[in-house]
N, CA, C and O atoms as a GROMACS GRO file, in nm:
protein
  400
    1UNK      N    1  -0.066  -0.247  -0.002
    1UNK     CA    2  -0.147  -0.277   0.046
    1UNK      C    3  -0.155  -0.196   0.195
    1UNK      O    4  -0.260  -0.171   0.255
    2UNK      N    5  -0.018  -0.163   0.237
    2UNK     CA    6   0.017  -0.093   0.354
    2UNK      C    7  -0.049   0.082   0.329
    2UNK      O    8  -0.095   0.146   0.423
    3UNK      N    9  -0.041   0.125   0.214
    3UNK     CA   10  -0.099   0.259   0.174
    3UNK      C   11  -0.258   0.250   0.208
    3UNK      O   12  -0.312   0.336   0.277
    4UNK      N   13  -0.312   0.162   0.166
    4UNK     CA   14  -0.468   0.139   0.183
    4UNK      C   15  -0.528   0.140   0.328
    4UNK      O   16  -0.624   0.203   0.373
    5UNK      N   17  -0.420   0.022   0.401
    5UNK     CA   18  -0.472   0.026   0.534
    5UNK      C   19  -0.435   0.141   0.608
    5UNK      O   20  -0.522   0.187   0.682
    6UNK      N   21  -0.312   0.203   0.604
    6UNK     CA   22  -0.245   0.324   0.659
    6UNK      C   23  -0.357   0.459   0.647
    6UNK      O   24  -0.376   0.542   0.736
    7UNK      N   25  -0.410   0.458   0.538
    7UNK     CA   26  -0.474   0.572   0.508
    7UNK      C   27  -0.635   0.550   0.534
    7UNK      O   28  -0.712   0.630   0.481
    8UNK      N   29  -0.688   0.441   0.613
    8UNK     CA   30  -0.789   0.440   0.662
    8UNK      C   31  -0.813   0.501   0.818
    8UNK      O   32  -0.721   0.497   0.899
    9UNK      N   33  -0.920   0.547   0.846
    9UNK     CA   34  -0.936   0.630   0.972
    9UNK      C   35  -0.899   0.546   1.093
    9UNK      O   36  -0.842   0.592   1.192
   10UNK      N   37  -0.939   0.403   1.075
   10UNK     CA   38  -0.915   0.313   1.189
   10UNK      C   39  -0.772   0.213   1.173
   10UNK      O   40  -0.746   0.117   1.246
   11UNK      N   41  -0.701   0.255   1.074
   11UNK     CA   42  -0.604   0.155   1.046
   11UNK      C   43  -0.617   0.020   1.014
   11UNK      O   44  -0.524  -0.060   1.008
   12UNK      N   45  -0.740  -0.006   0.993
   12UNK     CA   46  -0.767  -0.154   0.960
   12UNK      C   47  -0.880  -0.169   0.839
   12UNK      O   48  -0.961  -0.079   0.815
   13UNK      N   49  -0.876  -0.279   0.774
   13UNK     CA   50  -0.974  -0.314   0.688
   13UNK      C   51  -1.018  -0.436   0.682
   13UNK      O   52  -0.945  -0.518   0.737
   14UNK      N   53  -1.134  -0.484   0.624
   14UNK     CA   54  -1.177  -0.612   0.617
   14UNK      C   55  -1.108  -0.666   0.505
   14UNK      O   56  -1.075  -0.595   0.410
   15UNK      N   57  -1.084  -0.782   0.510
   15UNK     CA   58  -0.978  -0.842   0.415
   15UNK      C   59  -1.055  -0.851   0.269
   15UNK      O   60  -0.990  -0.857   0.164
   16UNK      N   61  -1.186  -0.851   0.270
   16UNK     CA   62  -1.272  -0.841   0.134
   16UNK      C   63  -1.243  -0.713   0.066
   16UNK      O   64  -1.237  -0.701  -0.056
   17UNK      N   65  -1.224  -0.622   0.151
   17UNK     CA   66  -1.253  -0.483   0.106
   17UNK      C   67  -1.085  -0.443   0.067
   17UNK      O   68  -1.065  -0.370  -0.030
   18UNK      N   69  -0.985  -0.487   0.137
   18UNK     CA   70  -0.835  -0.477   0.070
   18UNK      C   71  -0.811  -0.546  -0.046
   18UNK      O   72  -0.740  -0.501  -0.136
   19UNK      N   73  -0.867  -0.654  -0.049
   19UNK     CA   74  -0.873  -0.751  -0.183
   19UNK      C   75  -0.905  -0.684  -0.285
   19UNK      O   76  -0.829  -0.693  -0.381
   20UNK      N   77  -1.029  -0.594  -0.297
   20UNK     CA   78  -1.073  -0.518  -0.399
   20UNK      C   79  -1.002  -0.392  -0.445
   20UNK      O   80  -1.000  -0.342  -0.557
   21UNK      N   81  -0.936  -0.345  -0.312
   21UNK     CA   82  -0.842  -0.215  -0.334
   21UNK      C   83  -0.751  -0.255  -0.417
   21UNK      O   84  -0.736  -0.207  -0.529
   22UNK      N   85  -0.675  -0.356  -0.362
   22UNK     CA   86  -0.537  -0.385  -0.466
   22UNK      C   87  -0.556  -0.459  -0.581
   22UNK      O   88  -0.469  -0.474  -0.667
   23UNK      N   89  -0.684  -0.512  -0.585
   23UNK     CA   90  -0.701  -0.569  -0.730
   23UNK      C   91  -0.642  -0.729  -0.736
   23UNK      O   92  -0.621  -0.783  -0.845
   24UNK      N   93  -0.624  -0.783  -0.634
   24UNK     CA   94  -0.585  -0.933  -0.638
   24UNK      C   95  -0.664  -1.021  -0.591
   24UNK      O   96  -0.755  -0.989  -0.514
   25UNK      N   97  -0.641  -1.157  -0.635
   25UNK     CA   98  -0.736  -1.252  -0.607
   25UNK      C   99  -0.764  -1.268  -0.448
   25UNK      O  100  -0.685  -1.219  -0.367
   26UNK      N  101  -0.882  -1.341  -0.404
   26UNK     CA  102  -0.877  -1.362  -0.260
   26UNK      C  103  -0.750  -1.450  -0.210
   26UNK      O  104  -0.681  -1.420  -0.113
   27UNK      N  105  -0.734  -1.549  -0.281
   27UNK     CA  106  -0.594  -1.625  -0.231
   27UNK      C  107  -0.480  -1.552  -0.240
   27UNK      O  108  -0.416  -1.548  -0.134
   28UNK      N  109  -0.431  -1.490  -0.336
   28UNK     CA  110  -0.342  -1.381  -0.344
   28UNK      C  111  -0.314  -1.281  -0.234
   28UNK      O  112  -0.204  -1.248  -0.188
   29UNK      N  113  -0.426  -1.243  -0.203
   29UNK     CA  114  -0.458  -1.133  -0.114
   29UNK      C  115  -0.422  -1.205   0.030
   29UNK      O  116  -0.342  -1.152   0.107
   30UNK      N  117  -0.480  -1.319   0.058
   30UNK     CA  118  -0.451  -1.378   0.180
   30UNK      C  119  -0.319  -1.421   0.206
   30UNK      O  120  -0.270  -1.414   0.318
   31UNK      N  121  -0.242  -1.477   0.079
   31UNK     CA  122  -0.115  -1.513   0.091
   31UNK      C  123  -0.002  -1.387   0.136
   31UNK      O  124   0.096  -1.399   0.210
   32UNK      N  125  -0.045  -1.277   0.074
   32UNK     CA  126   0.012  -1.155   0.083
   32UNK      C  127   0.014  -1.107   0.244
   32UNK      O  128   0.116  -1.084   0.309
   33UNK      N  129  -0.116  -1.099   0.289
   33UNK     CA  130  -0.124  -1.054   0.435
   33UNK      C  131  -0.034  -1.156   0.509
   33UNK      O  132   0.065  -1.105   0.562
   34UNK      N  133  -0.050  -1.292   0.523
   34UNK     CA  134   0.010  -1.385   0.596
   34UNK      C  135   0.148  -1.369   0.612
   34UNK      O  136   0.211  -1.373   0.718
   35UNK      N  137   0.202  -1.347   0.470
   35UNK     CA  138   0.355  -1.279   0.460
   35UNK      C  139   0.397  -1.185   0.537
   35UNK      O  140   0.494  -1.187   0.612
   36UNK      N  141   0.302  -1.081   0.511
   36UNK     CA  142   0.336  -0.952   0.594
   36UNK      C  143   0.290  -0.965   0.757
   36UNK      O  144   0.329  -0.887   0.844
   37UNK      N  145   0.212  -1.065   0.777
   37UNK     CA  146   0.182  -1.078   0.898
   37UNK      C  147   0.317  -1.145   0.983
   37UNK      O  148   0.345  -1.120   1.100
   38UNK      N  149   0.384  -1.228   0.902
   38UNK     CA  150   0.476  -1.296   0.969
   38UNK      C  151   0.573  -1.229   1.051
   38UNK      O  152   0.596  -1.109   1.034
   39UNK      N  153   0.641  -1.306   1.153
   39UNK     CA  154   0.741  -1.251   1.268
   39UNK      C  155   0.873  -1.165   1.185
   39UNK      O  156   0.929  -1.068   1.238
   40UNK      N  157   0.904  -1.213   1.064
   40UNK     CA  158   1.002  -1.153   0.979
   40UNK      C  159   0.953  -1.017   0.944
   40UNK      O  160   1.044  -0.934   0.936
   41UNK      N  161   0.847  -0.976   0.924
   41UNK     CA  162   0.788  -0.848   0.879
   41UNK      C  163   0.703  -0.784   0.977
   41UNK      O  164   0.722  -0.671   1.021
   42UNK      N  165   0.606  -0.863   1.009
   42UNK     CA  166   0.522  -0.810   1.122
   42UNK      C  167   0.452  -0.668   1.099
   42UNK      O  168   0.415  -0.595   1.191
   43UNK      N  169   0.441  -0.642   0.969
   43UNK     CA  170   0.370  -0.515   0.921
   43UNK      C  171   0.204  -0.523   0.942
   43UNK      O  172   0.138  -0.419   0.932
   44UNK      N  173   0.152  -0.627   0.967
   44UNK     CA  174   0.015  -0.631   0.965
   44UNK      C  175  -0.040  -0.760   1.071
   44UNK      O  176   0.019  -0.866   1.095
   45UNK      N  177  -0.162  -0.715   1.119
   45UNK     CA  178  -0.226  -0.817   1.227
   45UNK      C  179  -0.366  -0.852   1.159
   45UNK      O  180  -0.437  -0.771   1.100
   46UNK      N  181  -0.390  -0.965   1.173
   46UNK     CA  182  -0.543  -1.004   1.141
   46UNK      C  183  -0.607  -1.051   1.257
   46UNK      O  184  -0.544  -1.132   1.326
   47UNK      N  185  -0.723  -1.015   1.295
   47UNK     CA  186  -0.822  -1.056   1.372
   47UNK      C  187  -0.963  -1.056   1.337
   47UNK      O  188  -0.997  -0.970   1.255
   48UNK      N  189  -1.052  -1.136   1.383
   48UNK     CA  190  -1.189  -1.152   1.378
   48UNK      C  191  -1.272  -1.016   1.363
   48UNK      O  192  -1.234  -0.923   1.433
   49UNK      N  193  -1.355  -1.000   1.299
   49UNK     CA  194  -1.466  -0.883   1.329
   49UNK      C  195  -1.566  -0.924   1.440
   49UNK      O  196  -1.634  -1.028   1.444
   50UNK      N  197  -1.563  -0.835   1.517
   50UNK     CA  198  -1.646  -0.864   1.647
   50UNK      C  199  -1.805  -0.861   1.637
   50UNK      O  200  -1.881  -0.912   1.719
   51UNK      N  201  -1.848  -0.782   1.506
   51UNK     CA  202  -1.995  -0.814   1.459
   51UNK      C  203  -2.006  -0.908   1.375
   51UNK      O  204  -2.121  -0.948   1.365
   52UNK      N  205  -1.923  -0.965   1.304
   52UNK     CA  206  -1.950  -1.070   1.209
   52UNK      C  207  -1.814  -1.175   1.213
   52UNK      O  208  -1.702  -1.152   1.168
   53UNK      N  209  -1.853  -1.277   1.270
   53UNK     CA  210  -1.750  -1.383   1.305
   53UNK      C  211  -1.698  -1.440   1.189
   53UNK      O  212  -1.590  -1.499   1.195
   54UNK      N  213  -1.766  -1.430   1.075
   54UNK     CA  214  -1.704  -1.461   0.966
   54UNK      C  215  -1.586  -1.363   0.904
   54UNK      O  216  -1.491  -1.412   0.844
   55UNK      N  217  -1.596  -1.262   0.918
   55UNK     CA  218  -1.508  -1.138   0.864
   55UNK      C  219  -1.379  -1.154   0.925
   55UNK      O  220  -1.361  -1.209   1.034
   56UNK      N  221  -1.283  -1.101   0.849
   56UNK     CA  222  -1.146  -1.091   0.889
   56UNK      C  223  -1.120  -0.931   0.873
   56UNK      O  224  -1.153  -0.865   0.774
   57UNK      N  225  -1.055  -0.885   0.986
   57UNK     CA  226  -0.989  -0.736   0.978
   57UNK      C  227  -0.847  -0.757   0.934
   57UNK      O  228  -0.795  -0.862   0.970
   58UNK      N  229  -0.785  -0.686   0.871
   58UNK     CA  230  -0.625  -0.655   0.863
   58UNK      C  231  -0.616  -0.548   0.906
   58UNK      O  232  -0.702  -0.465   0.874
   59UNK      N  233  -0.507  -0.511   0.997
   59UNK     CA  234  -0.479  -0.417   1.056
   59UNK      C  235  -0.311  -0.392   1.047
   59UNK      O  236  -0.225  -0.479   1.046
   60UNK      N  237  -0.290  -0.228   1.042
   60UNK     CA  238  -0.160  -0.233   1.010
   60UNK      C  239  -0.084  -0.201   1.166
   60UNK      O  240  -0.137  -0.130   1.251
   61UNK      N  241   0.037  -0.262   1.182
   61UNK     CA  242   0.094  -0.254   1.306
   61UNK      C  243   0.182  -0.147   1.310
   61UNK      O  244   0.222  -0.095   1.206
   62UNK      N  245   0.229  -0.096   1.458
   62UNK     CA  246   0.355   0.015   1.443
   62UNK      C  247   0.444  -0.021   1.370
   62UNK      O  248   0.499   0.078   1.323
   63UNK      N  249   0.497  -0.129   1.330
   63UNK     CA  250   0.612  -0.170   1.266
   63UNK      C  251   0.584  -0.128   1.118
   63UNK      O  252   0.650  -0.051   1.048
   64UNK      N  253   0.452  -0.207   1.084
   64UNK     CA  254   0.395  -0.168   0.923
   64UNK      C  255   0.387  -0.016   0.900
   64UNK      O  256   0.421   0.031   0.792
   65UNK      N  257   0.346   0.054   0.993
   65UNK     CA  258   0.317   0.211   0.977
   65UNK      C  259   0.461   0.263   0.975
   65UNK      O  260   0.472   0.365   0.906
   66UNK      N  261   0.566   0.224   1.026
   66UNK     CA  262   0.690   0.290   1.035
   66UNK      C  263   0.756   0.227   0.878
   66UNK      O  264   0.830   0.304   0.816
   67UNK      N  265   0.736   0.130   0.836
   67UNK     CA  266   0.760   0.055   0.710
   67UNK      C  267   0.736   0.148   0.609
   67UNK      O  268   0.826   0.207   0.549
   68UNK      N  269   0.605   0.164   0.588
   68UNK     CA  270   0.509   0.246   0.505
   68UNK      C  271   0.555   0.398   0.496
   68UNK      O  272   0.569   0.458   0.390
   69UNK      N  273   0.575   0.445   0.612
   69UNK     CA  274   0.631   0.597   0.597
   69UNK      C  275   0.775   0.596   0.556
   69UNK      O  276   0.810   0.700   0.499
   70UNK      N  277   0.878   0.492   0.574
   70UNK     CA  278   0.995   0.490   0.522
   70UNK      C  279   0.981   0.485   0.360
   70UNK      O  280   1.040   0.559   0.282
   71UNK      N  281   0.903   0.397   0.332
   71UNK     CA  282   0.897   0.357   0.187
   71UNK      C  283   0.837   0.505   0.127
   71UNK      O  284   0.893   0.560   0.032
   72UNK      N  285   0.734   0.555   0.184
   72UNK     CA  286   0.686   0.684   0.097
   72UNK      C  287   0.792   0.788   0.118
   72UNK      O  288   0.792   0.874   0.031
   73UNK      N  289   0.877   0.800   0.206
   73UNK     CA  290   0.994   0.916   0.208
   73UNK      C  291   1.072   0.870   0.103
   73UNK      O  292   1.106   0.952   0.018
   74UNK      N  293   1.102   0.765   0.094
   74UNK     CA  294   1.219   0.709  -0.007
   74UNK      C  295   1.157   0.748  -0.171
   74UNK      O  296   1.226   0.790  -0.264
   75UNK      N  297   0.999   0.718  -0.172
   75UNK     CA  298   0.928   0.712  -0.302
   75UNK      C  299   0.932   0.895  -0.333
   75UNK      O  300   0.962   0.944  -0.442
   76UNK      N  301   0.898   0.965  -0.221
   76UNK     CA  302   0.895   1.106  -0.258
   76UNK      C  303   1.046   1.142  -0.305
   76UNK      O  304   1.061   1.199  -0.413
   77UNK      N  305   1.157   1.111  -0.224
   77UNK     CA  306   1.296   1.145  -0.261
   77UNK      C  307   1.298   1.101  -0.412
   77UNK      O  308   1.324   1.184  -0.500
   78UNK      N  309   1.280   1.016  -0.431
   78UNK     CA  310   1.316   0.969  -0.569
   78UNK      C  311   1.248   1.046  -0.692
   78UNK      O  312   1.301   1.072  -0.799
   79UNK      N  313   1.099   1.082  -0.645
   79UNK     CA  314   1.009   1.144  -0.725
   79UNK      C  315   1.088   1.278  -0.737
   79UNK      O  316   1.136   1.314  -0.844
   80UNK      N  317   1.099   1.350  -0.619
   80UNK     CA  318   1.147   1.489  -0.646
   80UNK      C  319   1.296   1.497  -0.701
   80UNK      O  320   1.323   1.599  -0.764
   81UNK      N  321   1.384   1.412  -0.685
   81UNK     CA  322   1.511   1.402  -0.770
   81UNK      C  323   1.464   1.368  -0.924
   81UNK      O  324   1.535   1.414  -1.013
   82UNK      N  325   1.359   1.298  -0.958
   82UNK     CA  326   1.324   1.280  -1.109
   82UNK      C  327   1.283   1.406  -1.185
   82UNK      O  328   1.317   1.441  -1.298
   83UNK      N  329   1.202   1.464  -1.099
   83UNK     CA  330   1.143   1.606  -1.144
   83UNK      C  331   1.261   1.734  -1.149
   83UNK      O  332   1.268   1.842  -1.206
   84UNK      N  333   1.331   1.669  -1.073
   84UNK     CA  334   1.441   1.799  -1.115
   84UNK      C  335   1.534   1.780  -1.214
   84UNK      O  336   1.602   1.871  -1.259
   85UNK      N  337   1.540   1.657  -1.254
   85UNK     CA  338   1.655   1.605  -1.351
   85UNK      C  339   1.622   1.696  -1.465
   85UNK      O  340   1.514   1.749  -1.490
   86UNK      N  341   1.729   1.703  -1.525
   86UNK     CA  342   1.780   1.807  -1.641
   86UNK      C  343   1.721   1.745  -1.757
   86UNK      O  344   1.740   1.624  -1.770
   87UNK      N  345   1.645   1.813  -1.853
   87UNK     CA  346   1.578   1.740  -1.964
   87UNK      C  347   1.458   1.680  -1.956
   87UNK      O  348   1.396   1.627  -2.049
   88UNK      N  349   1.419   1.692  -1.821
   88UNK     CA  350   1.267   1.615  -1.797
   88UNK      C  351   1.157   1.704  -1.891
   88UNK      O  352   1.074   1.656  -1.968
   89UNK      N  353   1.180   1.844  -1.862
   89UNK     CA  354   1.056   1.914  -1.948
   89UNK      C  355   1.043   1.903  -2.094
   89UNK      O  356   0.935   1.914  -2.153
   90UNK      N  357   1.171   1.879  -2.158
   90UNK     CA  358   1.185   1.854  -2.285
   90UNK      C  359   1.106   1.719  -2.311
   90UNK      O  360   1.021   1.715  -2.400
   91UNK      N  361   1.135   1.603  -2.228
   91UNK     CA  362   1.061   1.479  -2.237
   91UNK      C  363   0.900   1.492  -2.210
   91UNK      O  364   0.820   1.415  -2.264
   92UNK      N  365   0.864   1.586  -2.132
   92UNK     CA  366   0.704   1.602  -2.094
   92UNK      C  367   0.687   1.656  -2.238
   92UNK      O  368   0.621   1.584  -2.314
   93UNK      N  369   0.735   1.768  -2.284
   93UNK     CA  370   0.688   1.843  -2.398
   93UNK      C  371   0.650   1.734  -2.520
   93UNK      O  372   0.539   1.734  -2.573
   94UNK      N  373   0.750   1.648  -2.554
   94UNK     CA  374   0.761   1.551  -2.664
   94UNK      C  375   0.660   1.452  -2.642
   94UNK      O  376   0.606   1.405  -2.742
   95UNK      N  377   0.624   1.412  -2.529
   95UNK     CA  378   0.528   1.307  -2.488
   95UNK      C  379   0.397   1.380  -2.515
   95UNK      O  380   0.309   1.327  -2.582
   96UNK      N  381   0.383   1.515  -2.458
   96UNK     CA  382   0.253   1.582  -2.494
   96UNK      C  383   0.232   1.601  -2.647
   96UNK      O  384   0.120   1.585  -2.696
   97UNK      N  385   0.329   1.631  -2.718
   97UNK     CA  386   0.312   1.666  -2.850
   97UNK      C  387   0.271   1.530  -2.933
   97UNK      O  388   0.201   1.543  -3.033
   98UNK      N  389   0.312   1.409  -2.895
   98UNK     CA  390   0.292   1.273  -2.948
   98UNK      C  391   0.122   1.245  -2.906
   98UNK      O  392   0.054   1.172  -2.979
   99UNK      N  393   0.079   1.289  -2.820
   99UNK     CA  394  -0.045   1.260  -2.763
   99UNK      C  395  -0.172   1.336  -2.851
   99UNK      O  396  -0.277   1.286  -2.892
  100UNK      N  397  -0.116   1.479  -2.864
  100UNK     CA  398  -0.189   1.546  -2.938
  100UNK      C  399  -0.152   1.582  -3.075
  100UNK      O  400  -0.227   1.649  -3.144
   0.00000   0.00000   0.00000
């Protein structure tokens, strides 16, 4: 969720668009946003759309951006570590041979 919002130009998405991107139901997306907006997390903030009072924007906060960057760094470190792992090339070749 933070990935999609963080990669938007304005760092915000309509709740309906976010729901479509993450592939969750409307209620599941809303519950997740509420948890990520809570004081314990503080990663997201919701506000009404100025041009459409029925719409809700979900915006990433500075805390959310920081948490996302930390998670991205950890992901990249683990990925790099796994790609350097001995024997990985043999595993890839074995998988490719099974596919073809």
